[in-house]
PDB file of C-alpha atoms in Angstrom:
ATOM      1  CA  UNK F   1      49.122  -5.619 -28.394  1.00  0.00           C
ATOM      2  CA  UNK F   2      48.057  -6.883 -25.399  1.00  0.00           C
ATOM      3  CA  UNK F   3      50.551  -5.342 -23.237  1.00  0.00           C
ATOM      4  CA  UNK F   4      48.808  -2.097 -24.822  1.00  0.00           C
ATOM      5  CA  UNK F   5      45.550  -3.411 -23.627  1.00  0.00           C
ATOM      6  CA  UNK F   6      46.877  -3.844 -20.081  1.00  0.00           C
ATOM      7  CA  UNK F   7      48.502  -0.562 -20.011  1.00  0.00           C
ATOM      8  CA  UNK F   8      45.072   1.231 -21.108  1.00  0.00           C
ATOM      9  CA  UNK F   9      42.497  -0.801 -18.376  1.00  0.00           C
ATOM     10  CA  UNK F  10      45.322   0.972 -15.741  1.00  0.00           C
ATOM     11  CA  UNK F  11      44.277   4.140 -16.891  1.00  0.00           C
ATOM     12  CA  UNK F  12      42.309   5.871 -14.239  1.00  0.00           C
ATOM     13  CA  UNK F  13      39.052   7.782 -15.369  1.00  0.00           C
ATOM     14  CA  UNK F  14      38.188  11.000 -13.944  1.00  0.00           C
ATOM     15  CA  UNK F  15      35.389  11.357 -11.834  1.00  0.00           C
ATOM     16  CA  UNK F  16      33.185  15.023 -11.793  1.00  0.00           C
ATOM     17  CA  UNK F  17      34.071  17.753  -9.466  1.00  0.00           C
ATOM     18  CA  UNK F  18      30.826  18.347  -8.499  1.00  0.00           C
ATOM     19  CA  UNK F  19      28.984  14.905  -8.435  1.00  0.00           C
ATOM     20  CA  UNK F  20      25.419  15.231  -7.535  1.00  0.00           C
ATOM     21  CA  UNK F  21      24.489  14.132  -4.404  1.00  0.00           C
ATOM     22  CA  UNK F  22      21.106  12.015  -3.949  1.00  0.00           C
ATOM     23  CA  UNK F  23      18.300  13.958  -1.934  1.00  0.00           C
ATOM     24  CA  UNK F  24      15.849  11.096  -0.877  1.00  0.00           C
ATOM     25  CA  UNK F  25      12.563  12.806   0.998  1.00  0.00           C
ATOM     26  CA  UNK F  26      12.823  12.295   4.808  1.00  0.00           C
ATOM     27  CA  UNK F  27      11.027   9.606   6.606  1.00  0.00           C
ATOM     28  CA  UNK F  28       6.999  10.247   6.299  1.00  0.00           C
ATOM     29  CA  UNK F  29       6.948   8.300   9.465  1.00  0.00           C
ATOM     30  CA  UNK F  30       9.867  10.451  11.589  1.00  0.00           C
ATOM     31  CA  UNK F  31      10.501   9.066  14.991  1.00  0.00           C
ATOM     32  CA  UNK F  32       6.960   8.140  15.583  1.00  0.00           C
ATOM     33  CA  UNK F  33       7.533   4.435  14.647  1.00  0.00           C
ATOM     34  CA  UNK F  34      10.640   4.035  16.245  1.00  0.00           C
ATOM     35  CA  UNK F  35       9.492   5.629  19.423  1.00  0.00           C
ATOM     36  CA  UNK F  36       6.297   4.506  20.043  1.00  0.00           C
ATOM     37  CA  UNK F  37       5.034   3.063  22.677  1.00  0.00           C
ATOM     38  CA  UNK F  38       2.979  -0.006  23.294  1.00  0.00           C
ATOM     39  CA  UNK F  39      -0.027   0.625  24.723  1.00  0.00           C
ATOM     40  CA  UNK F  40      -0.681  -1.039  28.606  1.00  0.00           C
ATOM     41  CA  UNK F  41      -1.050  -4.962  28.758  1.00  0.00           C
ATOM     42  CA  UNK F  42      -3.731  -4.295  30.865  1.00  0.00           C
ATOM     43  CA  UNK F  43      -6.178  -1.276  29.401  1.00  0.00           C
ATOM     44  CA  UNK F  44      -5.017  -3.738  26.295  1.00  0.00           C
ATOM     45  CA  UNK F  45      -6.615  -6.830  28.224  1.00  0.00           C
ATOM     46  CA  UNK F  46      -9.922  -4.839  29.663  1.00  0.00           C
ATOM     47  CA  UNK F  47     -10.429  -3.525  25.426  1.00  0.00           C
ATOM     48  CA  UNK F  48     -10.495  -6.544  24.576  1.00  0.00           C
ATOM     49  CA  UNK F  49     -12.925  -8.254  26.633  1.00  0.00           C
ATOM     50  CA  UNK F  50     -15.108  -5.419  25.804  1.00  0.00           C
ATOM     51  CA  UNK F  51     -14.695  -6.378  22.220  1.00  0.00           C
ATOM     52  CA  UNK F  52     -15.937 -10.069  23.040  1.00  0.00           C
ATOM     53  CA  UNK F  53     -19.134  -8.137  24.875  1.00  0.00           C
ATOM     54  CA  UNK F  54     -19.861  -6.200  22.570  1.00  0.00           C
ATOM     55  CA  UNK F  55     -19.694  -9.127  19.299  1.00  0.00           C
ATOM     56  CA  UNK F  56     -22.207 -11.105  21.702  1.00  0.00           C
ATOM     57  CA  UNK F  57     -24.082  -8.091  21.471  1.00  0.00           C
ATOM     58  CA  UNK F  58     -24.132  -7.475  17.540  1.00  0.00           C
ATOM     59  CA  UNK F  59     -24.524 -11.446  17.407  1.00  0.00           C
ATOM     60  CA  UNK F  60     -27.835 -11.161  18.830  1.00  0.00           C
ATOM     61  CA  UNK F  61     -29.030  -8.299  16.808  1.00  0.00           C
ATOM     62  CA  UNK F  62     -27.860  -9.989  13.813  1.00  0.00           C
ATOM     63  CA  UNK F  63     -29.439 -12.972  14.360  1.00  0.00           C
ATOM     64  CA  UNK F  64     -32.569 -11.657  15.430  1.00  0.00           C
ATOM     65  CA  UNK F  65     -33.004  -9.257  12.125  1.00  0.00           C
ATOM     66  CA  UNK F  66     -36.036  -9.836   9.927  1.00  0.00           C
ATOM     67  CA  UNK F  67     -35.447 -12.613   7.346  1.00  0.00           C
ATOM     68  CA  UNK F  68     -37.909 -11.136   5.182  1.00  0.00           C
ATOM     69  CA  UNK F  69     -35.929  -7.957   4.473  1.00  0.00           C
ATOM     70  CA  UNK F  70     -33.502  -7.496   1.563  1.00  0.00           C
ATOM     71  CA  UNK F  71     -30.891  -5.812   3.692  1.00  0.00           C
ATOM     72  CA  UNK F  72     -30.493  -7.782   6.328  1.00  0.00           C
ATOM     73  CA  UNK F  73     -30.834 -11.230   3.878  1.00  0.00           C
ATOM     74  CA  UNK F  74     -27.991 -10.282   1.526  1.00  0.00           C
ATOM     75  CA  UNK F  75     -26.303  -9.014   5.017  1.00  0.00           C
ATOM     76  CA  UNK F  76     -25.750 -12.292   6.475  1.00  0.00           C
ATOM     77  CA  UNK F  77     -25.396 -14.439   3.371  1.00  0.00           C
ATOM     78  CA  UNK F  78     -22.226 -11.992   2.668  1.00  0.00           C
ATOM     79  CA  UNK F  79     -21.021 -12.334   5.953  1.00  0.00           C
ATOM     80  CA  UNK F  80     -21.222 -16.093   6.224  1.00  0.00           C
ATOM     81  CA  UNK F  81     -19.643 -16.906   2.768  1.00  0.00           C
ATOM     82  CA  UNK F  82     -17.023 -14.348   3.995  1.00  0.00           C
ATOM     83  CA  UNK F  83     -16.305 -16.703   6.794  1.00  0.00           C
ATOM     84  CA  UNK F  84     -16.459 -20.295   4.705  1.00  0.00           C
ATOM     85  CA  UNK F  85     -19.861 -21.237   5.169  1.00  0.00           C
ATOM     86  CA  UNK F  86     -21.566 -22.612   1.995  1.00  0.00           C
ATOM     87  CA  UNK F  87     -24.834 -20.677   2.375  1.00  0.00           C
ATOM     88  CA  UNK F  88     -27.649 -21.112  -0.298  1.00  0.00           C
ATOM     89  CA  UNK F  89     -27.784 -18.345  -2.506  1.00  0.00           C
ATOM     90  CA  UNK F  90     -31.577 -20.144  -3.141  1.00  0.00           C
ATOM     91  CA  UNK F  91     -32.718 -17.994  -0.341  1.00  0.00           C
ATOM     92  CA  UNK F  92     -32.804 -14.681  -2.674  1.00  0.00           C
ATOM     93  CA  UNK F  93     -35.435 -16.442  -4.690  1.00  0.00           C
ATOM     94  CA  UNK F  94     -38.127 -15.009  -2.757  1.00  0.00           C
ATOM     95  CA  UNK F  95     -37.220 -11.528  -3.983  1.00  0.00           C
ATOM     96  CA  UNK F  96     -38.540 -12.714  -7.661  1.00  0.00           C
ATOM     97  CA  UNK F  97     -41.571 -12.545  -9.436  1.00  0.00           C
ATOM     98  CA  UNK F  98     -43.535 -15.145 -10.979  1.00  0.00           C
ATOM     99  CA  UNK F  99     -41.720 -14.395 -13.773  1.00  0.00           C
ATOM    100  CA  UNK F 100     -38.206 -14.773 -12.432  1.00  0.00           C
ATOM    101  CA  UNK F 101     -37.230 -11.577 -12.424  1.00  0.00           C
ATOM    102  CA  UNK F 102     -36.292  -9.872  -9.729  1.00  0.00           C
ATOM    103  CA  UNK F 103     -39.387  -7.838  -8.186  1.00  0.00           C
ATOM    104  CA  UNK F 104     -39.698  -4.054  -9.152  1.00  0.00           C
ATOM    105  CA  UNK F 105     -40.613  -3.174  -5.967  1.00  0.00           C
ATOM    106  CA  UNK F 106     -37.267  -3.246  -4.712  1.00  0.00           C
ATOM    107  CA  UNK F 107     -35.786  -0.584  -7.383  1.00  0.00           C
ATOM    108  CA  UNK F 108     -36.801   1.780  -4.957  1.00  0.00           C
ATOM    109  CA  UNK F 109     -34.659  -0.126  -1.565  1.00  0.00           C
ATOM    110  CA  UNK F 110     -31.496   1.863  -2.248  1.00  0.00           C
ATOM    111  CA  UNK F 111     -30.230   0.253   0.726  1.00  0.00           C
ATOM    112  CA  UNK F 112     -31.182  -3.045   0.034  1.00  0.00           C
ATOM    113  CA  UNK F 113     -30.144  -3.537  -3.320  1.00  0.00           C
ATOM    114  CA  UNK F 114     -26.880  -1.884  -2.036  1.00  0.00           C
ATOM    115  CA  UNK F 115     -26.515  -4.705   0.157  1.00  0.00           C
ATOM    116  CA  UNK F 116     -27.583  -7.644  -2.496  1.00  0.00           C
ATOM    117  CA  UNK F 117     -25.344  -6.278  -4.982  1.00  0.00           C
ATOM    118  CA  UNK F 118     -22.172  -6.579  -2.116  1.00  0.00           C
ATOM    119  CA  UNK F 119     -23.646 -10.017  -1.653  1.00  0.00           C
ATOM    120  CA  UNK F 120     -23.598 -10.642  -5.411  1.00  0.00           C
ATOM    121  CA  UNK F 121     -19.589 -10.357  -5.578  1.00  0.00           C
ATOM    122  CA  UNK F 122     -19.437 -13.839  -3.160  1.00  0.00           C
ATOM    123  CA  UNK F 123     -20.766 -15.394  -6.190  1.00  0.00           C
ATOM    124  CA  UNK F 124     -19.443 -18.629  -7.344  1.00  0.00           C
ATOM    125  CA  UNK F 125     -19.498 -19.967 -10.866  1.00  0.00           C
ATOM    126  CA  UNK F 126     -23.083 -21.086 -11.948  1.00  0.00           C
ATOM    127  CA  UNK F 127     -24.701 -19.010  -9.124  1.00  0.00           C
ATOM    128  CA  UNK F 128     -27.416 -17.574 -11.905  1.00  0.00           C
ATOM    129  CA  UNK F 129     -29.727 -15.826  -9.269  1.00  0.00           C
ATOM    130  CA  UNK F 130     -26.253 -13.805  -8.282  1.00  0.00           C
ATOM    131  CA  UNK F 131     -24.925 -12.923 -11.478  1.00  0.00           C
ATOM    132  CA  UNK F 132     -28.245 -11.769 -12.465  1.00  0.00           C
ATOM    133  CA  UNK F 133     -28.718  -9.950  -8.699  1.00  0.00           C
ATOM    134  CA  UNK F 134     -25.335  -8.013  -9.778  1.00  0.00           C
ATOM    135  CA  UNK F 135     -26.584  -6.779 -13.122  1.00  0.00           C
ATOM    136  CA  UNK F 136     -30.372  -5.873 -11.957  1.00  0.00           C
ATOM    137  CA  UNK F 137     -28.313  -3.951  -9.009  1.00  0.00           C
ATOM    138  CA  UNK F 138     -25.464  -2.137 -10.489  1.00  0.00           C
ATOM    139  CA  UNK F 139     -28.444  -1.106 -13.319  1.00  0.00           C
ATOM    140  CA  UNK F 140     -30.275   0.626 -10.656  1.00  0.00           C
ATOM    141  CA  UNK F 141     -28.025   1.902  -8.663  1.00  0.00           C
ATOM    142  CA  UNK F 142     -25.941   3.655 -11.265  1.00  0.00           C
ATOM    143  CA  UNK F 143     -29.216   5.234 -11.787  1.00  0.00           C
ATOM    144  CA  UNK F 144     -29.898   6.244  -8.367  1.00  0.00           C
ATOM    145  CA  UNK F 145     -26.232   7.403  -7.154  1.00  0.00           C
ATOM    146  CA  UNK F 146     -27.356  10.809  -9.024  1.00  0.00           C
ATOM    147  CA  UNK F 147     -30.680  11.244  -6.894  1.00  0.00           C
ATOM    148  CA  UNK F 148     -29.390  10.665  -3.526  1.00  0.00           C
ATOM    149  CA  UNK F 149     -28.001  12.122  -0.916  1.00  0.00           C
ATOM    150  CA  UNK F 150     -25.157  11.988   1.508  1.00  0.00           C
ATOM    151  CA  UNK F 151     -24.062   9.118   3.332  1.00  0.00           C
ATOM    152  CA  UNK F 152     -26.159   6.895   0.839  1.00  0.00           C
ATOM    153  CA  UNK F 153     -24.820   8.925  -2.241  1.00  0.00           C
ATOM    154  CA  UNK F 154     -21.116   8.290  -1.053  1.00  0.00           C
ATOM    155  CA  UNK F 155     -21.819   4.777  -0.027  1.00  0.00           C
ATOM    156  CA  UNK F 156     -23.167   3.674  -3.637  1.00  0.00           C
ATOM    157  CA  UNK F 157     -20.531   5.727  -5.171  1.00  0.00           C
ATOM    158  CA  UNK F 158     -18.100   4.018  -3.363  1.00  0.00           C
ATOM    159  CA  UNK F 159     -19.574   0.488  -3.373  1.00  0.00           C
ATOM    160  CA  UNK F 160     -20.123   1.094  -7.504  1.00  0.00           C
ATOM    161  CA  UNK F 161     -16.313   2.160  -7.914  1.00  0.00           C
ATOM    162  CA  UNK F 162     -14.427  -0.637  -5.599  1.00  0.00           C
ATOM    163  CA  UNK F 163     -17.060  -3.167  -3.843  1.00  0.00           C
ATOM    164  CA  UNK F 164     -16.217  -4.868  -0.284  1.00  0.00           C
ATOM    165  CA  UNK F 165     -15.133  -7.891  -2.153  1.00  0.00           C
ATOM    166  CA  UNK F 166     -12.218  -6.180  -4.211  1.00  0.00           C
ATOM    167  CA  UNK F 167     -11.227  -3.919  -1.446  1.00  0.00           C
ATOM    168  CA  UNK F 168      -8.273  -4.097   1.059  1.00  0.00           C
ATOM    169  CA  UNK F 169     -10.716  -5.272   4.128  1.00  0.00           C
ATOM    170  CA  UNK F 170      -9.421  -2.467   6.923  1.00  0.00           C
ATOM    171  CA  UNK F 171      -9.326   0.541   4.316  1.00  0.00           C
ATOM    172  CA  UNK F 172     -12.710  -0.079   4.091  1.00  0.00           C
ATOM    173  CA  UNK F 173     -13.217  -0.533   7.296  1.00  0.00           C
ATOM    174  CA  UNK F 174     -11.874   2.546   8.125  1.00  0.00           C
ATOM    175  CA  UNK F 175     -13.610   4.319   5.437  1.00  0.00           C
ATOM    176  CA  UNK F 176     -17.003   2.742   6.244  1.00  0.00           C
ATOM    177  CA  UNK F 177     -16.998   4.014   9.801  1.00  0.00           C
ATOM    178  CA  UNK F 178     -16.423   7.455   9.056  1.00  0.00           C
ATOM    179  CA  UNK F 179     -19.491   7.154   6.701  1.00  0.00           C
ATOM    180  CA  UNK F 180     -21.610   4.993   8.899  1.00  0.00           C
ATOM    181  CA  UNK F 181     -20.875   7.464  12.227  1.00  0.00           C
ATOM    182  CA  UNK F 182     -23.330  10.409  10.050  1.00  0.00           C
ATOM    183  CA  UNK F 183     -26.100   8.134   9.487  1.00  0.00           C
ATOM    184  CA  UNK F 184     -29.114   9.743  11.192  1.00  0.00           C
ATOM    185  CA  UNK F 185     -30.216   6.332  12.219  1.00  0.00           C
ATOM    186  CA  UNK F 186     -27.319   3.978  13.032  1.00  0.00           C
ATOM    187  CA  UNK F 187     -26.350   1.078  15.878  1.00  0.00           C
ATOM    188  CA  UNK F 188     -24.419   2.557  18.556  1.00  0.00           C
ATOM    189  CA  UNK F 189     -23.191  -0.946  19.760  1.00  0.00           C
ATOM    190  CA  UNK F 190     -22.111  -1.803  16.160  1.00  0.00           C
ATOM    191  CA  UNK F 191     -19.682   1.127  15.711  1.00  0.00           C
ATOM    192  CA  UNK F 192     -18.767   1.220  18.681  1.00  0.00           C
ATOM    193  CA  UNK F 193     -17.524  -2.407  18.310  1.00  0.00           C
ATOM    194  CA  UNK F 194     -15.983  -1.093  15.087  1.00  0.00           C
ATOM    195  CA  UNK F 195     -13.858   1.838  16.071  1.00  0.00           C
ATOM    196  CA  UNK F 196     -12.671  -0.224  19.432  1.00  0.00           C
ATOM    197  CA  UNK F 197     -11.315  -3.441  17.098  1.00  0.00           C
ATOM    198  CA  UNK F 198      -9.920  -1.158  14.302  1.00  0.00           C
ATOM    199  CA  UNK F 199      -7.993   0.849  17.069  1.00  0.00           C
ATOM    200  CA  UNK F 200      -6.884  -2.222  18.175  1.00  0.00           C
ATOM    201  CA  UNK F 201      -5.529  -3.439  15.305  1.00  0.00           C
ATOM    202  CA  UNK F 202      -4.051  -0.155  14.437  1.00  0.00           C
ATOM    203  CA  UNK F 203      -2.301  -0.217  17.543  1.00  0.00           C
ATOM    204  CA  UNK F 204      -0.936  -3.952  17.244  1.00  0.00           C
ATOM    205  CA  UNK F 205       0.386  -2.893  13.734  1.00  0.00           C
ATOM    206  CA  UNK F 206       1.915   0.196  14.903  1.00  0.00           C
ATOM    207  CA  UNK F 207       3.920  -1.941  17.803  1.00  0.00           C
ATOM    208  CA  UNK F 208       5.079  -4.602  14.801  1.00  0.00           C
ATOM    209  CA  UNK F 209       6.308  -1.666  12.681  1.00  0.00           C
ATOM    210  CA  UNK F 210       8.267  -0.271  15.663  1.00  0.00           C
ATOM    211  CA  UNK F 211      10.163  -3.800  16.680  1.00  0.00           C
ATOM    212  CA  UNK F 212      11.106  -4.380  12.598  1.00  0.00           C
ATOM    213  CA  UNK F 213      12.299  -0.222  12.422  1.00  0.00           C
ATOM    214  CA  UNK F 214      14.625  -0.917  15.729  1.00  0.00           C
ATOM    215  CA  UNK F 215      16.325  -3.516  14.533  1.00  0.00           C
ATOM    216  CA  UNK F 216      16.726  -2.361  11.368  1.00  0.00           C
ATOM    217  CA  UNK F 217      18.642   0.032  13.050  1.00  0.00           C
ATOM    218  CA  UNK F 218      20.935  -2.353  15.156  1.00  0.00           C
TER     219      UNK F 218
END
């Protein structure tokens, strides 16, 4: 019996004629990755320090904003809890009634409830004043994403679907400067900063991809 066995695993089983063949799609990339070319240490070295010139200059428009306007509060408390500091979310009680309610007046700020309901998303747990700056602001905006137009339309729509908090940060990036470019009334120093560091990160990424395709190649 088990000499039968033996005999039987011998046994060669045909293979198909015709055996398909696998078609994977080409390379989205094509040679680009492989073949590209670092851009100068130098023009590299001169973008950069124009990067640190131009920060000092946001820096000092940032810091000298108006703390009494919603935009540019949220603004900065977003920014610093982005970066670790344990701001006060206290300092959006002076957008409430005597009531506690957040003050009707604002409904109207599209573009500053925009940027307190971005804020809203750094909440931690037991930040009230944030949880209840999220619902008074996704209320009204859902409202108002109907009424406006564009950029601000696409920017709520946006912010509504997938806020800063729960995107992937340079996708937004990116997508935020082609928006922010078609404002009537936007800071040339500020996207200019913008474009210059994504294009520099871009370009850093795109020299990483190239080393790991070579020597995947070796």
């Amino acid at each position: 019996m088990s000499t039968q066995v033996s005999a039987c695993l011998l046994v060669q089983i045909p293979q198909p004629e015709n055996r398909p063949q696998a078609k994977f799609h080409p390379n989205i990339w094509g040679d680009r990755i492989i073949t590209y070319t670092p851009e100068d240490e130098v023009i590299r070295a001169c973008k950069l320090k124009q990067v640190g010139y131009l920060k000092e200059e946001v820096r000092r428009e940032f810091m000298a904003a108006p703390d009494d306007d919603l935009y540019n509060v949220a603004l900065r408390f977003r920014l610093l809890r982005q970066q670790g500091y344990n701001i006060s979310s206290d300092i959006f009680g002076k957008f409430k009634d005597e009531n506690g309610n957040f003050k009707k007046d604002l409904i109207s700020n599209v573009r500053g409830m925009l940027g307190l309901y971005e804020a809203a998303y750094m909440r931690v747990q037991g930040e009230d004043i944030l949880d209840e700056a999220l619902a008074f602001t996704t209320t009204h905006l859902t409202f108002w994403v109907e009424h406006l137009q564009y950029p601000l339309e696409d920017q709520v729509a946006h912010a509504l679907n997938r806020p800063l908090r729960k995107g992937l940060e340079r996708l937004q990036a990116r997508w935020y400067i082609s928006i922010y470019q078609n404002e009537t009334i936007h800071d040339g120093t500020l996207l200019k900063l913008a474009k210059l560091d994504f294009n520099l990160v871009l370009s850093l990424n795109k020299e990483e991809l190239s080393i790991i395709a070579r020597i995947r190649l070796c």
